[in-house]
PDB file of C-alpha atoms and ligand atoms in Angstrom:
ATOM      1  CA  UNK A   1     150.648  45.750  78.261  1.00 95.00           C
ATOM      2  CA  UNK A   2     153.561  45.864  80.653  1.00 98.00           C
ATOM      3  CA  UNK A   3     155.095  42.523  81.648  1.00 98.00           C
ATOM      4  CA  UNK A   4     157.225  42.463  84.791  1.00 98.00           C
ATOM      5  CA  UNK A   5     159.270  39.300  85.379  1.00 98.00           C
ATOM      6  CA  UNK A   6     160.094  38.847  89.059  1.00 98.00           C
ATOM      7  CA  UNK A   7     162.298  36.200  90.718  1.00 97.00           C
ATOM      8  CA  UNK A   8     159.538  34.689  92.850  1.00 97.00           C
ATOM      9  CA  UNK A   9     155.965  34.994  94.055  1.00 97.00           C
ATOM     10  CA  UNK A  10     156.994  36.918  97.155  1.00 98.00           C
ATOM     11  CA  UNK A  11     158.677  39.736  95.237  1.00 98.00           C
ATOM     12  CA  UNK A  12     155.701  39.860  92.842  1.00 98.00           C
ATOM     13  CA  UNK A  13     153.404  40.263  95.834  1.00 98.00           C
ATOM     14  CA  UNK A  14     155.548  43.017  97.267  1.00 98.00           C
ATOM     15  CA  UNK A  15     155.731  44.897  93.961  1.00 98.00           C
ATOM     16  CA  UNK A  16     151.957  44.905  93.579  1.00 98.00           C
ATOM     17  CA  UNK A  17     151.361  45.734  97.250  1.00 98.00           C
ATOM     18  CA  UNK A  18     153.631  48.773  96.832  1.00 97.00           C
ATOM     19  CA  UNK A  19     151.552  49.853  93.838  1.00 97.00           C
ATOM     20  CA  UNK A  20     148.363  49.489  95.892  1.00 98.00           C
ATOM     21  CA  UNK A  21     149.915  51.455  98.781  1.00 98.00           C
ATOM     22  CA  UNK A  22     150.814  54.250  96.319  1.00 97.00           C
ATOM     23  CA  UNK A  23     147.280  54.226  94.922  1.00 98.00           C
ATOM     24  CA  UNK A  24     145.851  54.518  98.465  1.00 98.00           C
ATOM     25  CA  UNK A  25     148.097  57.531  99.108  1.00 98.00           C
ATOM     26  CA  UNK A  26     146.635  59.227  96.018  1.00 97.00           C
ATOM     27  CA  UNK A  27     143.085  58.011  96.674  1.00 98.00           C
ATOM     28  CA  UNK A  28     142.513  56.728 100.242  1.00 98.00           C
ATOM     29  CA  UNK A  29     139.047  55.335  99.449  1.00 97.00           C
ATOM     30  CA  UNK A  30     140.117  53.562  96.241  1.00 98.00           C
ATOM     31  CA  UNK A  31     137.942  50.631  95.176  1.00 98.00           C
ATOM     32  CA  UNK A  32     140.249  47.614  94.917  1.00 98.00           C
ATOM     33  CA  UNK A  33     139.055  44.664  92.876  1.00 98.00           C
ATOM     34  CA  UNK A  34     140.319  41.593  94.694  1.00 98.00           C
ATOM     35  CA  UNK A  35     140.808  38.049  93.444  1.00 97.00           C
ATOM     36  CA  UNK A  36     140.770  34.732  95.273  1.00 95.00           C
ATOM     37  CA  UNK A  37     142.933  31.646  94.687  1.00 92.00           C
ATOM     38  CA  UNK A  38     146.451  30.920  95.871  1.00 94.00           C
ATOM     39  CA  UNK A  39     148.370  33.307  93.614  1.00 97.00           C
ATOM     40  CA  UNK A  40     147.187  36.673  95.011  1.00 97.00           C
ATOM     41  CA  UNK A  41     147.964  35.690  98.635  1.00 97.00           C
ATOM     42  CA  UNK A  42     151.512  37.149  98.618  1.00 98.00           C
ATOM     43  CA  UNK A  43     149.984  40.496  97.558  1.00 98.00           C
ATOM     44  CA  UNK A  44     147.636  40.556 100.555  1.00 98.00           C
ATOM     45  CA  UNK A  45     150.397  39.386 102.904  1.00 97.00           C
ATOM     46  CA  UNK A  46     152.788  42.103 101.697  1.00 98.00           C
ATOM     47  CA  UNK A  47     150.077  44.767 101.929  1.00 98.00           C
ATOM     48  CA  UNK A  48     149.189  43.678 105.482  1.00 97.00           C
ATOM     49  CA  UNK A  49     152.891  43.942 106.393  1.00 97.00           C
ATOM     50  CA  UNK A  50     152.985  47.484 104.952  1.00 98.00           C
ATOM     51  CA  UNK A  51     149.907  48.381 107.014  1.00 97.00           C
ATOM     52  CA  UNK A  52     151.537  47.029 110.191  1.00 96.00           C
ATOM     53  CA  UNK A  53     154.721  49.004 109.391  1.00 97.00           C
ATOM     54  CA  UNK A  54     152.728  52.199 108.815  1.00 97.00           C
ATOM     55  CA  UNK A  55     153.702  52.255 105.111  1.00 97.00           C
ATOM     56  CA  UNK A  56     150.176  51.763 103.797  1.00 97.00           C
ATOM     57  CA  UNK A  57     146.833  53.032 105.031  1.00 97.00           C
ATOM     58  CA  UNK A  58     143.876  50.808 104.166  1.00 97.00           C
ATOM     59  CA  UNK A  59     141.491  52.388 106.688  1.00 95.00           C
ATOM     60  CA  UNK A  60     139.351  54.014 103.959  1.00 96.00           C
ATOM     61  CA  UNK A  61     139.900  51.385 101.239  1.00 97.00           C
ATOM     62  CA  UNK A  62     136.975  49.557  99.675  1.00 97.00           C
ATOM     63  CA  UNK A  63     137.079  46.164  97.976  1.00 98.00           C
ATOM     64  CA  UNK A  64     135.011  44.503  95.267  1.00 98.00           C
ATOM     65  CA  UNK A  65     134.767  40.789  94.673  1.00 97.00           C
ATOM     66  CA  UNK A  66     135.485  39.332  91.240  1.00 98.00           C
ATOM     67  CA  UNK A  67     133.407  36.174  91.372  1.00 97.00           C
ATOM     68  CA  UNK A  68     131.443  33.855  93.642  1.00 98.00           C
ATOM     69  CA  UNK A  69     130.215  30.282  93.705  1.00 98.00           C
ATOM     70  CA  UNK A  70     126.502  29.814  93.192  1.00 97.00           C
ATOM     71  CA  UNK A  71     124.595  27.719  95.709  1.00 92.00           C
ATOM     72  CA  UNK A  72     127.008  27.463  98.635  1.00 96.00           C
ATOM     73  CA  UNK A  73     125.122  28.320 101.820  1.00 94.00           C
ATOM     74  CA  UNK A  74     125.812  31.803 103.253  1.00 90.00           C
ATOM     75  CA  UNK A  75     128.880  31.625 105.490  1.00 93.00           C
ATOM     76  CA  UNK A  76     130.290  28.474 103.819  1.00 96.00           C
ATOM     77  CA  UNK A  77     134.060  28.683 104.499  1.00 97.00           C
ATOM     78  CA  UNK A  78     134.899  28.300 100.786  1.00 97.00           C
ATOM     79  CA  UNK A  79     132.427  30.872  99.496  1.00 97.00           C
ATOM     80  CA  UNK A  80     134.578  33.648  98.099  1.00 97.00           C
ATOM     81  CA  UNK A  81     132.835  36.082 100.441  1.00 96.00           C
ATOM     82  CA  UNK A  82     134.140  34.051 103.415  1.00 96.00           C
ATOM     83  CA  UNK A  83     137.566  33.608 101.818  1.00 96.00           C
ATOM     84  CA  UNK A  84     137.942  37.348 101.260  1.00 96.00           C
ATOM     85  CA  UNK A  85     136.793  38.151 104.795  1.00 95.00           C
ATOM     86  CA  UNK A  86     139.551  35.815 106.032  1.00 95.00           C
ATOM     87  CA  UNK A  87     142.318  36.709 103.585  1.00 95.00           C
ATOM     88  CA  UNK A  88     141.724  40.400 102.914  1.00 96.00           C
ATOM     89  CA  UNK A  89     139.148  42.197 105.075  1.00 96.00           C
ATOM     90  CA  UNK A  90     140.432  40.985 108.470  1.00 95.00           C
ATOM     91  CA  UNK A  91     144.217  41.166 107.880  1.00 94.00           C
ATOM     92  CA  UNK A  92     143.955  44.593 106.251  1.00 95.00           C
ATOM     93  CA  UNK A  93     141.558  45.910 108.891  1.00 93.00           C
ATOM     94  CA  UNK A  94     138.978  46.957 106.293  1.00 94.00           C
ATOM     95  CA  UNK A  95     135.480  48.029 107.217  1.00 89.00           C
ATOM     96  CA  UNK A  96     133.155  45.056 106.478  1.00 80.00           C
ATOM     97  CA  UNK A  97     130.631  47.502 104.982  1.00 85.00           C
ATOM     98  CA  UNK A  98     133.282  48.564 102.425  1.00 91.00           C
ATOM     99  CA  UNK A  99     133.059  45.137 100.756  1.00 94.00           C
ATOM    100  CA  UNK A 100     131.009  44.757  97.556  1.00 97.00           C
ATOM    101  CA  UNK A 101     130.202  41.363  96.106  1.00 97.00           C
ATOM    102  CA  UNK A 102     127.590  39.426  94.147  1.00 97.00           C
ATOM    103  CA  UNK A 103     125.042  37.362  96.078  1.00 96.00           C
ATOM    104  CA  UNK A 104     125.783  33.708  95.334  1.00 95.00           C
ATOM    105  CA  UNK A 105     122.780  32.624  97.416  1.00 96.00           C
ATOM    106  CA  UNK A 106     120.211  34.687  95.454  1.00 96.00           C
ATOM    107  CA  UNK A 107     117.195  32.808  94.086  1.00 96.00           C
ATOM    108  CA  UNK A 108     117.047  35.244  91.150  1.00 97.00           C
ATOM    109  CA  UNK A 109     120.603  34.951  89.793  1.00 97.00           C
ATOM    110  CA  UNK A 110     120.218  37.299  86.769  1.00 98.00           C
ATOM    111  CA  UNK A 111     118.834  39.999  89.092  1.00 98.00           C
ATOM    112  CA  UNK A 112     121.760  39.490  91.490  1.00 98.00           C
ATOM    113  CA  UNK A 113     124.201  39.845  88.565  1.00 98.00           C
ATOM    114  CA  UNK A 114     122.572  43.033  87.295  1.00 98.00           C
ATOM    115  CA  UNK A 115     122.496  44.417  90.843  1.00 98.00           C
ATOM    116  CA  UNK A 116     126.226  43.789  91.199  1.00 98.00           C
ATOM    117  CA  UNK A 117     127.125  45.571  87.953  1.00 97.00           C
ATOM    118  CA  UNK A 118     124.947  48.483  89.101  1.00 97.00           C
ATOM    119  CA  UNK A 119     126.629  48.521  92.537  1.00 97.00           C
ATOM    120  CA  UNK A 120     130.087  48.675  90.937  1.00 98.00           C
ATOM    121  CA  UNK A 121     129.035  51.619  88.777  1.00 97.00           C
ATOM    122  CA  UNK A 122     127.369  53.330  91.737  1.00 97.00           C
ATOM    123  CA  UNK A 123     130.596  52.957  93.725  1.00 97.00           C
ATOM    124  CA  UNK A 124     132.459  54.858  90.996  1.00 98.00           C
ATOM    125  CA  UNK A 125     134.074  51.858  89.302  1.00 98.00           C
ATOM    126  CA  UNK A 126     137.071  49.748  90.249  1.00 98.00           C
ATOM    127  CA  UNK A 127     140.364  51.640  90.507  1.00 98.00           C
ATOM    128  CA  UNK A 128     142.721  48.661  90.466  1.00 98.00           C
ATOM    129  CA  UNK A 129     141.601  45.120  89.650  1.00 98.00           C
ATOM    130  CA  UNK A 130     143.888  42.329  90.788  1.00 98.00           C
ATOM    131  CA  UNK A 131     143.533  39.198  88.668  1.00 98.00           C
ATOM    132  CA  UNK A 132     144.804  35.646  88.801  1.00 98.00           C
ATOM    133  CA  UNK A 133     144.651  33.451  85.723  1.00 97.00           C
ATOM    134  CA  UNK A 134     143.358  29.910  85.362  1.00 94.00           C
ATOM    135  CA  UNK A 135     145.425  27.218  83.687  1.00 93.00           C
ATOM    136  CA  UNK A 136     142.743  27.458  80.973  1.00 92.00           C
ATOM    137  CA  UNK A 137     143.238  31.220  80.577  1.00 96.00           C
ATOM    138  CA  UNK A 138     140.205  32.301  82.560  1.00 96.00           C
ATOM    139  CA  UNK A 139     140.054  35.635  84.386  1.00 98.00           C
ATOM    140  CA  UNK A 140     137.485  35.853  87.128  1.00 97.00           C
ATOM    141  CA  UNK A 141     135.506  32.765  86.211  1.00 97.00           C
ATOM    142  CA  UNK A 142     135.194  33.713  82.557  1.00 98.00           C
ATOM    143  CA  UNK A 143     135.932  30.318  81.104  1.00 97.00           C
ATOM    144  CA  UNK A 144     137.224  29.812  77.517  1.00 98.00           C
ATOM    145  CA  UNK A 145     134.892  31.222  74.861  1.00 98.00           C
ATOM    146  CA  UNK A 146     133.283  33.690  77.250  1.00 98.00           C
ATOM    147  CA  UNK A 147     132.077  36.749  75.390  1.00 98.00           C
ATOM    148  CA  UNK A 148     134.744  39.435  75.446  1.00 98.00           C
ATOM    149  CA  UNK A 149     131.899  41.941  75.970  1.00 98.00           C
ATOM    150  CA  UNK A 150     130.246  39.993  78.797  1.00 98.00           C
ATOM    151  CA  UNK A 151     128.761  41.576  81.893  1.00 98.00           C
ATOM    152  CA  UNK A 152     128.393  39.967  85.306  1.00 98.00           C
ATOM    153  CA  UNK A 153     126.469  36.730  84.828  1.00 98.00           C
ATOM    154  CA  UNK A 154     126.266  33.035  85.662  1.00 98.00           C
ATOM    155  CA  UNK A 155     128.881  30.696  84.159  1.00 98.00           C
ATOM    156  CA  UNK A 156     129.362  26.930  84.223  1.00 98.00           C
ATOM    157  CA  UNK A 157     132.858  25.928  85.335  1.00 97.00           C
ATOM    158  CA  UNK A 158     135.018  23.728  83.134  1.00 96.00           C
ATOM    159  CA  UNK A 159     136.037  20.337  84.462  1.00 96.00           C
ATOM    160  CA  UNK A 160     139.630  21.608  84.591  1.00 92.00           C
ATOM    161  CA  UNK A 161     138.750  24.558  86.846  1.00 93.00           C
ATOM    162  CA  UNK A 162     136.725  22.338  89.177  1.00 97.00           C
ATOM    163  CA  UNK A 163     139.654  19.896  89.331  1.00 95.00           C
ATOM    164  CA  UNK A 164     142.082  22.803  90.009  1.00 92.00           C
ATOM    165  CA  UNK A 165     139.845  24.068  92.843  1.00 95.00           C
ATOM    166  CA  UNK A 166     139.038  20.680  94.402  1.00 97.00           C
ATOM    167  CA  UNK A 167     141.994  21.258  96.762  1.00 96.00           C
ATOM    168  CA  UNK A 168     139.873  23.838  98.599  1.00 96.00           C
ATOM    169  CA  UNK A 169     137.090  21.255  99.030  1.00 97.00           C
ATOM    170  CA  UNK A 170     139.073  18.436 100.634  1.00 97.00           C
ATOM    171  CA  UNK A 171     140.213  17.177  97.221  1.00 97.00           C
ATOM    172  CA  UNK A 172     136.653  16.151  96.324  1.00 98.00           C
ATOM    173  CA  UNK A 173     135.678  17.573  92.927  1.00 98.00           C
ATOM    174  CA  UNK A 174     132.042  16.658  93.558  1.00 97.00           C
ATOM    175  CA  UNK A 175     131.938  19.331  96.285  1.00 97.00           C
ATOM    176  CA  UNK A 176     133.041  22.110  93.880  1.00 97.00           C
ATOM    177  CA  UNK A 177     129.946  23.935  92.621  1.00 98.00           C
ATOM    178  CA  UNK A 178     129.183  23.707  88.895  1.00 98.00           C
ATOM    179  CA  UNK A 179     128.066  27.341  88.656  1.00 98.00           C
ATOM    180  CA  UNK A 180     129.465  30.713  89.554  1.00 98.00           C
ATOM    181  CA  UNK A 181     128.654  34.389  89.234  1.00 98.00           C
ATOM    182  CA  UNK A 182     131.550  36.274  87.707  1.00 98.00           C
ATOM    183  CA  UNK A 183     132.197  39.814  86.629  1.00 98.00           C
ATOM    184  CA  UNK A 184     132.124  39.659  82.850  1.00 98.00           C
ATOM    185  CA  UNK A 185     135.135  40.415  80.695  1.00 98.00           C
ATOM    186  CA  UNK A 186     133.471  43.675  79.660  1.00 98.00           C
ATOM    187  CA  UNK A 187     132.957  44.493  83.349  1.00 98.00           C
ATOM    188  CA  UNK A 188     136.573  43.695  84.233  1.00 98.00           C
ATOM    189  CA  UNK A 189     137.858  45.856  81.364  1.00 98.00           C
ATOM    190  CA  UNK A 190     136.119  48.885  82.922  1.00 98.00           C
ATOM    191  CA  UNK A 191     138.523  48.924  85.874  1.00 98.00           C
ATOM    192  CA  UNK A 192     141.066  51.750  85.554  1.00 98.00           C
ATOM    193  CA  UNK A 193     144.124  49.527  86.036  1.00 98.00           C
ATOM    194  CA  UNK A 194     144.322  45.748  85.632  1.00 98.00           C
ATOM    195  CA  UNK A 195     147.078  43.852  87.437  1.00 98.00           C
ATOM    196  CA  UNK A 196     147.411  40.162  86.636  1.00 98.00           C
ATOM    197  CA  UNK A 197     149.663  37.947  88.721  1.00 98.00           C
ATOM    198  CA  UNK A 198     150.732  34.451  87.648  1.00 98.00           C
ATOM    199  CA  UNK A 199     153.309  32.172  89.213  1.00 98.00           C
ATOM    200  CA  UNK A 200     154.548  28.659  88.500  1.00 98.00           C
ATOM    201  CA  UNK A 201     155.141  26.527  85.426  1.00 98.00           C
ATOM    202  CA  UNK A 202     151.484  25.488  85.242  1.00 96.00           C
ATOM    203  CA  UNK A 203     150.541  29.025  84.163  1.00 98.00           C
ATOM    204  CA  UNK A 204     153.214  29.494  81.461  1.00 98.00           C
ATOM    205  CA  UNK A 205     151.048  28.464  78.500  1.00 98.00           C
ATOM    206  CA  UNK A 206     148.118  30.611  79.616  1.00 98.00           C
ATOM    207  CA  UNK A 207     150.456  33.572  80.197  1.00 98.00           C
ATOM    208  CA  UNK A 208     152.041  33.231  76.729  1.00 98.00           C
ATOM    209  CA  UNK A 209     148.599  33.061  75.092  1.00 98.00           C
ATOM    210  CA  UNK A 210     147.437  36.087  77.114  1.00 98.00           C
ATOM    211  CA  UNK A 211     150.409  38.303  76.333  1.00 98.00           C
ATOM    212  CA  UNK A 212     151.592  37.161  72.906  1.00 98.00           C
ATOM    213  CA  UNK A 213     148.679  35.267  71.423  1.00 98.00           C
ATOM    214  CA  UNK A 214     145.842  36.717  69.392  1.00 98.00           C
ATOM    215  CA  UNK A 215     142.926  38.372  71.198  1.00 98.00           C
ATOM    216  CA  UNK A 216     140.572  35.425  71.232  1.00 98.00           C
ATOM    217  CA  UNK A 217     137.745  34.309  73.491  1.00 98.00           C
ATOM    218  CA  UNK A 218     139.322  30.854  73.700  1.00 98.00           C
ATOM    219  CA  UNK A 219     141.878  32.540  76.004  1.00 98.00           C
ATOM    220  CA  UNK A 220     139.699  35.002  77.946  1.00 98.00           C
ATOM    221  CA  UNK A 221     142.696  36.749  79.545  1.00 98.00           C
ATOM    222  CA  UNK A 222     143.885  37.810  76.062  1.00 98.00           C
ATOM    223  CA  UNK A 223     141.133  40.473  76.258  1.00 98.00           C
ATOM    224  CA  UNK A 224     143.546  42.379  78.501  1.00 98.00           C
ATOM    225  CA  UNK A 225     145.342  43.412  75.292  1.00 98.00           C
ATOM    226  CA  UNK A 226     142.377  45.735  74.657  1.00 98.00           C
ATOM    227  CA  UNK A 227     142.889  47.703  77.904  1.00 98.00           C
ATOM    228  CA  UNK A 228     145.159  50.771  78.030  1.00 98.00           C
ATOM    229  CA  UNK A 229     146.671  50.098  81.477  1.00 98.00           C
ATOM    230  CA  UNK A 230     147.598  46.497  82.234  1.00 98.00           C
ATOM    231  CA  UNK A 231     150.458  45.172  84.350  1.00 98.00           C
ATOM    232  CA  UNK A 232     151.256  41.453  84.134  1.00 98.00           C
ATOM    233  CA  UNK A 233     153.495  40.270  86.971  1.00 98.00           C
ATOM    234  CA  UNK A 234     154.988  36.811  86.458  1.00 98.00           C
ATOM    235  CA  UNK A 235     157.709  34.743  88.082  1.00 98.00           C
ATOM    236  CA  UNK A 236     160.413  33.079  85.985  1.00 98.00           C
ATOM    237  CA  UNK A 237     158.439  29.840  85.601  1.00 98.00           C
ATOM    238  CA  UNK A 238     155.226  31.516  84.514  1.00 98.00           C
ATOM    239  CA  UNK A 239     157.294  33.669  82.100  1.00 98.00           C
ATOM    240  CA  UNK A 240     159.044  30.661  80.581  1.00 98.00           C
ATOM    241  CA  UNK A 241     156.800  30.521  77.488  1.00 98.00           C
ATOM    242  CA  UNK A 242     157.264  34.205  76.570  1.00 98.00           C
ATOM    243  CA  UNK A 243     159.111  34.796  73.299  1.00 98.00           C
ATOM    244  CA  UNK A 244     159.668  38.462  74.160  1.00 98.00           C
ATOM    245  CA  UNK A 245     160.923  37.889  77.735  1.00 98.00           C
ATOM    246  CA  UNK A 246     164.229  39.611  76.918  1.00 98.00           C
ATOM    247  CA  UNK A 247     162.451  42.736  75.735  1.00 98.00           C
ATOM    248  CA  UNK A 248     160.136  42.775  78.769  1.00 98.00           C
ATOM    249  CA  UNK A 249     163.146  42.581  81.120  1.00 98.00           C
ATOM    250  CA  UNK A 250     164.905  45.390  79.231  1.00 98.00           C
ATOM    251  CA  UNK A 251     161.838  47.628  79.247  1.00 98.00           C
ATOM    252  CA  UNK A 252     161.265  47.156  82.978  1.00 98.00           C
ATOM    253  CA  UNK A 253     164.945  47.725  83.831  1.00 97.00           C
ATOM    254  CA  UNK A 254     164.739  51.050  81.969  1.00 97.00           C
ATOM    255  CA  UNK A 255     161.309  52.108  83.187  1.00 97.00           C
ATOM    256  CA  UNK A 256     161.086  55.783  84.157  1.00 95.00           C
ATOM    257  CA  UNK A 257     160.725  55.949  87.963  1.00 91.00           C
ATOM    258  CA  UNK A 258     157.831  58.440  87.716  1.00 91.00           C
ATOM    259  CA  UNK A 259     155.622  55.851  86.021  1.00 90.00           C
ATOM    260  CA  UNK A 260     155.016  53.758  89.166  1.00 88.00           C
ATOM    261  CA  UNK A 261     153.120  50.480  88.844  1.00 91.00           C
TER     262      UNK A 261
HETATM  263  P1  PGA B   1     145.087  30.153  91.546  1.00 84.49           P
HETATM  264  O1  PGA B   1     143.751  30.498  90.748  1.00 84.49           O
HETATM  265  O2  PGA B   1     145.712  31.456  91.909  1.00 84.49           O
HETATM  266  O3  PGA B   1     144.640  29.410  92.773  1.00 84.49           O
HETATM  267  O4  PGA B   1     145.947  29.339  90.632  1.00 84.49           O
HETATM  268  C1  PGA B   1     143.820  31.420  89.707  1.00 84.49           C
HETATM  269  C2  PGA B   1     142.465  31.574  89.043  1.00 84.49           C
HETATM  270  O5  PGA B   1     141.750  30.578  88.879  1.00 84.49           O
HETATM  271  O6  PGA B   1     142.133  32.707  88.659  1.00 84.49           O
END
């Protein structure tokens, strides 16, 4: 995998947004897998700025959701559907009907999961999947010891993830749902290009385990080592646990321009 060490979250966001803008020039109706959480926000902000400046065209772009809470009422402001409408669909001027996601309100959860995997395949698969990473190494909501072959399914959140996300629920962990629907690791690995962004010291251990550790379900993000096209974008703090940081900097500084993101 390629590891790009950037000075700060803003430049990481801009680098990835440029890659997305390039993808949309090659394929205007690309299916972009989008992630929620705080870390991807600079990507969406930079992409929206490119759209305003006429440097990116998102008018035909489609997006696919990575995960969703189970049991929040439809329209709840913290459902990931609502969050993505606010943070991605509106600022990028996307068509609301170009937005695929699992139904977190479904009474038949396994059927909703299977329907989502089928919808992704029907849509031609994800072209570029943006990923954050949990402090516990999760991608999507695939918590530690998720099957590396998993498909979209229900998962139970760890206490750590619920504590990390309590800030979106007024600091009250009791309000954070216990269950989620998440694309499985096997589902995520089907995207054509995986782009993981991590910033801040709190992610350094998870990043080191992902990039330099063994492929092991205890760190779900380490499954990215099995994919042929992965870009890991990290700021200095998130990179601070990487033994091979010097090599990653050298490789990126000497990257052939034609390779793009
Ligand atoms: P964060 O979440 O960007 O808010 O830290 C990352 C994740 O849980 O995937």
